[in-house]
Coordinates of C-alpha atoms and ligand atoms in Angstrom, one line a residue:
M1 CA -0.3 0.5 -0.1
R2 CA 1.0 4.1 -0.6
K3 CA 3.1 5.4 2.2
I4 CA 2.1 9.0 3.8
L5 CA 4.1 11.0 6.3
I6 CA 2.3 13.8 8.1
V7 CA 4.4 16.4 9.9
G8 CA 2.4 17.5 13.0
A9 CA -0.5 16.7 14.7
G10 CA -3.0 19.0 15.3
Q11 CA -6.2 19.3 13.4
S12 CA -6.4 18.7 9.9
G13 CA -2.5 16.2 10.3
L14 CA -5.0 13.8 12.8
Q15 CA -8.2 13.9 10.8
L16 CA -5.7 12.9 7.5
A17 CA -3.7 10.4 9.0
L18 CA -6.7 8.3 10.7
G19 CA -8.5 8.8 6.8
L20 CA -6.2 7.7 5.3
Q21 CA -5.8 4.4 8.1
S22 CA -8.9 4.0 7.3
Q23 CA -8.3 3.3 3.9
G24 CA -5.6 1.3 4.0
Y25 CA -2.8 3.2 3.9
E26 CA 0.6 3.3 5.5
V27 CA 1.0 6.1 7.5
T28 CA 3.7 7.4 9.6
L29 CA 2.8 10.9 12.0
M30 CA 5.4 13.0 13.3
S31 CA 5.0 14.8 16.4
N32 CA 6.7 17.2 18.5
R33 CA 5.2 15.9 21.7
T34 CA 3.3 13.3 23.1
A35 CA 0.4 12.3 23.4
D36 CA 0.9 13.2 27.7
E37 CA 2.9 16.6 26.7
I38 CA -0.2 17.7 24.7
R39 CA -2.7 16.9 27.3
G40 CA -0.7 18.2 30.5
G41 CA 0.6 21.7 28.4
R42 CA -1.1 25.2 27.7
V43 CA -4.0 25.9 25.7
M44 CA -3.7 25.7 22.1
S45 CA -7.2 27.3 20.7
T46 CA -10.3 28.0 21.0
Q47 CA -11.3 25.3 18.3
C48 CA -15.4 25.8 18.2
M49 CA -16.1 24.0 15.2
F50 CA -19.4 24.6 13.5
H51 CA -22.2 21.6 11.8
T52 CA -19.8 20.9 8.5
A53 CA -16.5 20.4 10.3
L54 CA -17.9 18.3 12.5
Q55 CA -19.8 16.4 10.6
H56 CA -16.2 15.6 8.8
E57 CA -15.4 14.0 11.7
R58 CA -18.6 11.5 11.8
D59 CA -17.8 10.3 9.1
L60 CA -14.6 9.7 10.0
G61 CA -16.4 8.0 13.4
I62 CA -13.6 9.6 15.5
N63 CA -16.6 12.4 17.6
F64 CA -15.5 11.1 20.4
W65 CA -16.7 14.1 22.6
E66 CA -19.2 14.4 20.8
S67 CA -21.5 13.5 23.9
Q68 CA -19.8 15.0 26.3
A69 CA -19.2 18.1 24.6
P70 CA -21.9 21.4 25.5
K71 CA -24.4 21.8 21.8
I72 CA -23.4 24.8 21.1
E73 CA -27.0 26.2 19.3
G74 CA -26.7 30.1 18.8
L75 CA -24.7 32.6 18.2
G76 CA -25.0 35.9 19.5
V77 CA -23.8 38.9 18.9
S78 CA -23.4 42.2 21.3
V79 CA -21.5 45.5 20.2
A80 CA -20.5 48.1 22.9
G81 CA -21.5 51.5 22.9
P82 CA -19.2 54.6 24.1
E83 CA -20.1 54.3 27.9
S84 CA -19.7 50.0 27.7
Q85 CA -23.3 50.0 27.4
R86 CA -24.8 47.3 24.8
V87 CA -26.1 48.8 22.1
I88 CA -27.0 45.5 19.4
D89 CA -27.6 42.3 21.5
W90 CA -29.3 39.8 20.5
V91 CA -28.4 35.9 19.3
G92 CA -29.1 34.0 15.8
K93 CA -29.8 29.7 15.9
L94 CA -28.0 27.4 14.3
D95 CA -29.2 25.1 11.9
G96 CA -26.7 22.3 13.0
H97 CA -24.9 22.7 17.1
A98 CA -21.5 23.8 16.5
Q99 CA -18.7 22.6 19.9
S100 CA -15.7 23.0 21.4
V101 CA -13.2 20.3 22.2
D102 CA -10.1 21.6 23.9
Q103 CA -7.8 19.9 21.7
R104 CA -4.8 18.6 24.3
V105 CA -7.7 16.5 24.6
K106 CA -8.6 16.0 21.3
M107 CA -5.4 15.7 20.0
A108 CA -4.3 13.3 23.0
G109 CA -6.9 11.1 22.3
W110 CA -6.9 11.0 18.3
M111 CA -3.3 10.0 18.8
E112 CA -3.5 8.1 21.0
T113 CA -6.7 6.1 18.8
F114 CA -3.9 6.5 15.5
A115 CA -1.0 4.1 17.2
Q116 CA -3.8 1.5 18.7
R117 CA -5.0 1.3 15.1
G118 CA -1.0 0.4 14.3
G119 CA -0.5 4.0 13.1
Q120 CA 3.7 4.5 12.8
L121 CA 3.7 7.1 16.0
V122 CA 7.0 9.1 15.6
I123 CA 7.4 11.6 18.2
H124 CA 10.1 14.7 16.5
G125 CA 10.7 17.3 16.0
A126 CA 10.9 17.2 12.0
A127 CA 13.9 19.9 10.1
V128 CA 14.2 20.6 7.1
S129 CA 16.6 18.1 6.4
D130 CA 14.9 15.3 7.6
L131 CA 12.3 16.6 5.6
D132 CA 15.1 16.0 3.1
F133 CA 15.2 12.6 4.0
F134 CA 12.3 12.1 4.1
A135 CA 10.9 12.5 0.7
R136 CA 12.8 10.1 -1.3
T137 CA 11.3 7.2 1.0
Y138 CA 7.7 7.9 0.6
D139 CA 5.4 8.9 -1.9
L140 CA 3.5 11.6 -0.7
V141 CA 4.7 13.9 2.2
M142 CA 2.7 16.1 3.6
V143 CA 3.5 18.7 6.9
S144 CA 0.5 19.9 8.4
A145 CA 2.9 21.7 11.9
G146 CA 1.3 24.7 12.2
K147 CA 2.5 28.0 11.8
G148 CA 5.5 26.7 13.9
E149 CA 8.3 27.4 11.1
L150 CA 8.5 24.6 8.8
V151 CA 5.8 27.2 7.4
S152 CA 9.4 29.4 6.1
M153 CA 9.6 26.2 3.0
F154 CA 6.5 28.1 1.0
G155 CA 6.1 31.0 -0.2
R156 CA 4.1 33.5 0.8
D157 CA 1.5 34.2 -1.9
A158 CA 1.2 38.2 -1.6
S159 CA -1.9 38.6 -3.7
R160 CA -4.2 36.2 -1.2
S161 CA -2.4 38.3 1.7
P162 CA -3.9 41.5 2.2
Y163 CA -2.0 41.8 6.0
S164 CA 1.9 41.8 6.7
V165 CA 1.4 41.9 9.8
P166 CA -0.9 40.6 13.3
Q167 CA -4.1 42.7 13.1
R168 CA -5.1 40.9 16.6
A169 CA -3.3 40.5 20.2
L170 CA -4.5 37.5 21.8
A171 CA -5.2 36.2 25.2
V172 CA -7.0 33.2 25.8
S173 CA -8.4 31.5 29.3
Y174 CA -10.0 28.3 30.5
V175 CA -12.3 29.7 33.5
H176 CA -14.8 27.3 35.7
G177 CA -17.5 28.9 38.1
M178 CA -18.6 31.1 34.6
G179 CA -23.2 32.1 35.3
P180 CA -25.4 31.2 32.8
R181 CA -26.3 34.2 29.3
P182 CA -29.3 35.8 31.4
E183 CA -30.9 36.3 28.0
H184 CA -31.9 32.4 26.8
P185 CA -30.1 30.4 29.6
E186 CA -31.6 26.8 27.9
F187 CA -29.5 26.5 25.0
D188 CA -25.6 27.5 24.8
A189 CA -24.1 30.2 22.5
V190 CA -20.8 31.4 21.6
R191 CA -21.4 35.1 22.2
C192 CA -18.9 37.6 20.2
N193 CA -18.6 41.2 21.9
L194 CA -17.4 43.7 19.3
V195 CA -16.2 47.1 21.2
P196 CA -15.7 49.6 18.7
G197 CA -12.0 50.9 18.2
V198 CA -10.6 48.3 20.8
G199 CA -12.0 44.9 19.6
E200 CA -13.8 41.7 20.3
L201 CA -14.2 39.8 23.2
F202 CA -16.0 35.7 22.5
V203 CA -17.1 33.7 25.6
M204 CA -18.5 29.8 24.3
P205 CA -18.3 26.8 27.0
T206 CA -16.1 23.8 26.0
L207 CA -14.7 20.4 26.7
T208 CA -11.5 20.9 28.5
T209 CA -9.3 18.1 31.1
T210 CA -11.8 19.2 33.5
G211 CA -15.6 18.6 31.8
R212 CA -17.1 21.4 30.8
A213 CA -15.9 25.0 31.4
D214 CA -16.2 28.6 29.8
I215 CA -13.4 30.0 27.5
L216 CA -12.7 34.1 27.4
F217 CA -10.9 35.1 24.2
W218 CA -9.7 38.7 23.4
E219 CA -8.7 40.2 20.7
G220 CA -6.9 42.8 20.8
V221 CA -6.5 46.1 18.2
P222 CA -2.9 46.5 18.5
G223 CA -1.4 48.7 20.1
G224 CA -5.0 49.6 21.5
P225 CA -5.9 49.1 25.7
L226 CA -6.0 44.9 25.0
D227 CA -2.9 45.4 23.6
A228 CA -2.0 44.4 27.3
F229 CA -0.9 40.4 27.9
Q230 CA 2.2 40.4 26.1
G231 CA 5.3 39.5 28.5
I232 CA 1.9 37.8 31.1
K233 CA 4.0 34.5 32.4
D234 CA 1.8 34.1 35.2
P235 CA -1.4 32.4 34.7
S236 CA -3.8 34.2 37.3
E237 CA -2.3 37.1 36.6
H238 CA -3.3 37.0 32.9
L239 CA -7.0 36.5 34.5
A240 CA -7.1 39.3 36.7
L241 CA -6.0 41.8 33.1
T242 CA -8.9 39.6 31.5
L243 CA -11.0 40.2 33.8
E244 CA -10.5 44.1 34.7
L245 CA -10.5 45.1 30.5
M246 CA -14.0 43.2 31.4
E247 CA -15.5 45.1 33.5
K248 CA -14.5 48.0 31.9
F249 CA -15.9 47.2 28.2
T250 CA -18.4 44.1 28.4
P251 CA -20.2 45.1 31.8
W252 CA -22.7 42.7 31.1
E253 CA -20.6 39.7 30.3
Y254 CA -18.0 40.7 33.1
A255 CA -21.5 40.4 35.4
R256 CA -21.4 36.3 34.4
A257 CA -17.5 36.0 35.6
T258 CA -17.2 37.2 39.0
K259 CA -16.7 33.9 40.0
V260 CA -14.4 32.4 38.6
E261 CA -11.8 30.1 38.1
L262 CA -8.8 29.0 35.7
T263 CA -9.5 25.7 34.5
D264 CA -5.5 24.7 35.4
A265 CA -1.7 25.9 35.4
G266 CA -2.5 25.6 31.3
G267 CA -5.7 27.2 31.0
T268 CA -4.2 30.6 29.0
L269 CA -2.7 31.3 26.4
A270 CA -1.8 34.7 24.5
G271 CA -0.2 35.8 21.1
R272 CA -0.4 37.4 17.6
Y273 CA 0.4 36.7 14.3
A274 CA -0.1 38.0 10.5
P275 CA -2.3 36.4 8.3
T276 CA -0.9 34.6 5.7
V277 CA -2.0 32.1 2.7
R278 CA 1.1 30.9 1.7
N279 CA 1.9 28.6 -1.9
P280 CA 1.1 24.9 -0.9
I281 CA 4.4 23.2 -2.2
G282 CA 7.6 23.0 -0.7
R283 CA 10.4 22.4 -2.4
L284 CA 13.2 20.9 -0.4
P285 CA 16.4 21.6 -0.7
G286 CA 16.8 17.7 -2.3
G287 CA 15.0 18.3 -5.6
G288 CA 11.8 16.2 -2.7
L289 CA 7.6 18.2 -3.2
V290 CA 6.0 18.8 -0.2
L291 CA 2.1 19.5 0.0
G292 CA 1.1 22.2 3.0
V293 CA -1.7 21.3 4.6
A294 CA -4.2 23.5 6.6
D295 CA -3.0 26.9 8.5
V296 CA 0.3 25.5 7.0
V297 CA -0.8 26.8 4.3
V298 CA -3.8 29.1 4.8
A299 CA -3.8 31.1 8.2
N300 CA -6.3 33.5 9.4
D301 CA -6.9 35.0 12.3
P302 CA -9.1 33.6 14.8
I303 CA -11.3 36.6 15.0
T304 CA -14.2 34.3 13.0
G305 CA -13.2 31.4 15.0
Q306 CA -12.4 29.2 11.5
G307 CA -8.6 27.8 11.8
S308 CA -10.2 24.5 13.4
N309 CA -12.8 24.5 10.7
S310 CA -11.2 25.0 7.9
A311 CA -8.5 22.3 9.1
S312 CA -11.0 20.1 9.0
K313 CA -12.6 21.1 5.5
C314 CA -9.1 21.0 4.2
A315 CA -8.3 17.7 5.5
A316 CA -11.4 15.8 3.9
S317 CA -10.2 17.6 1.1
Y318 CA -7.1 16.5 1.1
L319 CA -8.5 12.9 1.2
S320 CA -10.8 12.5 -1.2
S321 CA -8.5 14.2 -3.8
I322 CA -5.5 11.5 -2.5
V323 CA -7.8 8.4 -2.3
E324 CA -9.1 9.5 -6.5
Q325 CA -5.0 9.7 -6.7
G326 CA -5.6 5.7 -6.9
D327 CA -2.2 4.3 -8.0
R328 CA -0.3 7.5 -10.2
P329 CA 1.9 9.8 -8.7
F330 CA 1.6 12.9 -6.6
D331 CA 3.0 15.0 -9.0
E332 CA 3.5 18.9 -8.4
A333 CA 0.4 19.0 -10.9
W334 CA -1.6 16.3 -8.5
M335 CA -0.4 19.0 -5.5
Q336 CA -1.4 22.0 -6.4
Q337 CA -4.8 20.7 -8.3
T338 CA -5.4 19.2 -4.7
F339 CA -4.8 23.0 -3.1
D340 CA -6.6 24.7 -5.7
G341 CA -9.6 22.2 -4.3
Y342 CA -9.3 23.1 -1.3
W343 CA -8.8 26.8 -2.1
N344 CA -12.6 26.4 -3.3
T345 CA -14.2 26.6 -0.1
A346 CA -10.6 28.6 1.4
Q347 CA -11.5 31.6 0.0
H348 CA -14.8 32.5 1.6
V349 CA -13.3 31.8 4.5
T350 CA -9.9 34.3 4.4
K351 CA -12.2 36.9 2.8
W352 CA -14.7 37.1 5.5
T353 CA -11.9 37.2 8.2
N354 CA -9.7 40.1 6.6
A355 CA -12.9 41.1 6.4
M356 CA -14.4 41.2 9.9
L357 CA -10.1 42.5 11.1
G358 CA -10.8 45.9 9.1
V359 CA -12.9 49.1 10.6
P360 CA -16.8 47.7 9.1
P361 CA -18.9 49.8 6.7
E362 CA -21.9 51.5 7.2
H363 CA -23.9 48.7 5.0
V364 CA -22.3 45.6 7.3
L365 CA -23.1 48.1 10.6
N366 CA -26.5 48.4 9.5
L367 CA -26.5 44.6 9.4
I368 CA -25.3 43.6 12.2
G369 CA -28.4 45.8 13.8
A370 CA -30.9 44.7 11.8
A371 CA -30.0 41.5 13.2
G372 CA -31.7 43.0 16.1
Q373 CA -35.3 43.2 15.1
L374 CA -34.9 41.2 11.8
Q375 CA -34.4 37.3 13.4
P376 CA -33.4 35.6 10.0
V377 CA -31.1 38.3 9.1
A378 CA -29.8 36.9 12.9
N379 CA -30.2 33.0 12.2
R380 CA -28.6 33.5 8.7
F381 CA -25.5 35.7 9.9
A382 CA -25.1 33.0 12.1
N383 CA -25.1 30.1 10.1
G384 CA -22.6 31.9 7.9
F385 CA -19.8 30.5 10.8
N386 CA -20.9 27.6 9.5
N387 CA -20.3 28.1 5.4
P388 CA -19.4 31.7 5.1
A389 CA -19.4 31.2 0.8
D390 CA -22.8 32.6 1.4
F391 CA -21.5 36.2 3.1
E392 CA -20.7 36.6 -0.8
N393 CA -25.0 37.0 -1.0
F394 CA -25.5 39.8 1.7
F395 CA -22.1 40.9 3.3
Y396 CA -19.4 42.4 1.4
D397 CA -21.6 44.7 -1.2
P398 CA -24.0 47.2 0.0
E399 CA -26.7 46.5 -3.2
K400 CA -27.1 43.3 -2.2
T401 CA -27.1 43.5 1.5
N402 CA -29.9 46.4 1.1
A403 CA -31.8 44.0 -1.3
Y404 CA -31.6 41.4 1.3
L405 CA -32.6 43.8 4.2
G406 CA -35.8 44.5 2.0
E407 CA -36.0 41.4 1.8
V408 CA -36.2 40.4 5.0
A409 CA -38.0 43.1 6.0
A410 CA -41.3 42.4 3.8
A411 CA -41.4 39.8 4.5
S412 CA -42.0 39.8 8.3
A413 CA -44.2 42.9 8.0
A414 CA -46.5 40.6 5.4
Ligands
FAD1 C1 -6.4 31.5 20.2 C2 -7.1 30.8 18.7 C3 -8.1 30.6 18.9 C4 -8.5 30.1 18.0 N1 -10.3 30.0 18.0 C5 -10.6 29.7 17.1 C6 -11.8 28.5 17.2 O1 -12.3 28.7 17.5 N2 -12.9 27.7 15.5 C7 -11.3 27.6 14.8 O2 -12.5 26.8 14.0 N3 -10.3 27.8 14.9 C8 -9.7 28.4 15.7 N4 -8.4 28.6 16.4 C9 -7.8 28.6 15.3 C10 -7.1 26.9 15.6 O3 -6.8 26.6 16.2 C11 -6.3 26.6 13.9 O4 -6.7 27.4 13.0 C12 -6.2 25.1 13.7 O5 -5.4 24.4 14.9 C13 -4.8 24.7 12.7 O6 -5.5 23.4 12.6 P1 -3.5 22.7 11.8 O7 -4.4 21.1 12.3 O8 -3.5 23.7 10.3 O9 -2.3 23.2 12.8 P2 -2.1 23.3 14.3 O10 -3.3 22.2 14.8 O11 -1.1 23.9 14.9 O12 -1.3 21.8 14.7 C14 -0.3 21.5 13.9 C15 0.8 20.3 15.0 O13 2.0 20.2 14.7 C16 2.7 20.3 15.4 N5 4.0 20.6 14.9 C17 4.9 22.0 15.0 N6 6.3 21.7 14.2 C18 6.5 20.7 14.4 C19 8.1 20.1 14.0 N7 8.5 20.3 13.2 N8 7.8 18.8 13.8 C20 6.1 17.9 14.2 N9 5.7 18.6 15.0 C21 5.1 19.9 15.3 C22 2.4 21.1 16.8 O14 3.2 21.1 17.6 C23 0.9 20.7 16.2 O15 0.8 20.0 17.4 C24 -7.5 29.2 17.2 C25 -7.0 30.2 17.2 C26 -6.0 30.7 18.0 C27 -4.5 31.1 18.6

């Protein structure tokens, strides 16, 4: 059977490894950390995944935590006014539920499953020189190592990367003890709180190593008041600052958070990165070719919560391209075609995410405001997180937005 090497055991690498393994491929997976190191380490994401991405996991039978993880049935948007009051507040219902399973739980569990099923798991932080050797001994080498150093093998695609520096400073805290949302506490929801000119606070339930928890995630405009976490090493200091900023900018969320405590010593994360699209094919010094996967080739800012969703969609798309190729070579033309197939969906994620990082134009503010009065608009916006291609129909072009809002208003009046 064909031999495939996957470097990097995150959402995309593990999903691909388990999918290929179940189809009888001889898969080697290289990870720079053991399952125990991942499980006992620091949180890596907020990893909220929507219906389509979750369905890819179900299709492979690897949705092991679905019954334990909170089912996120809604997506709410609040906008803060100048006095930190809530000037907009609505919640859209998702057609299919979303879920967040702490990557420490999921990646550690999936790695163990891969090994138990007879997969070759190599614990090693791969360098370019290693890949040079392996490219000669495997039919295909894929790099799914996230935003780490190996991206240097893949040239930046400037035409698809409008930003060259990070657009948000990120600060995450996993907590126990969060109070329920006062409105619609009967179902779980992600709450996106927009503080114009300052940043965004996302709050969502998750399943972590210690059971159900909530995530508090600040995205701060660089140089602004939320860009204050760099250099903080002490997790309790990180949480204290998170809460202080919530009290100041989003007091309605702070009101639920007065009794919270960190889930564990690894429950905080701070950092930033520039959203970047790269050329999908890496050329090794010895002439071999490797194919980039998910964040390696398309890394978006987490403001729209799409990276894990995209990693799942990329893995599903690459899996079918590999299987379709049968015994034919995984050559440069196939690699390009494989990436292009993924880019058909990924381009919508990149366009929408980059738009959300900018200052919203008036028609977008009107759309977000109208969703407070028109429930179908709130629902459609919420479901766009599952299928960002739909934003083409009502988000970017003022004429389309106005036409859409007119249609919904007329239908509601009737
Ligand atoms: C703060 C934050 C919040 C986020 N929130 C969301 C969200 O709500 N929803 C969402 O969909 N996405 C979210 N994302 C994005 C999402 O986490 C990533 O896009 C996703 O994990 C990417 O998957 P991946 O498989 O490409 O890479 P990763 O998940 O990054 O996995 C890469 C793996 O490769 C390993 N590795 C690195 N270098 C090497 C090497 N040289 N050799 C071997 N192994 C190596 C790493 O240790 C890691 O295990 C968020 C990201 C951040 C930072």
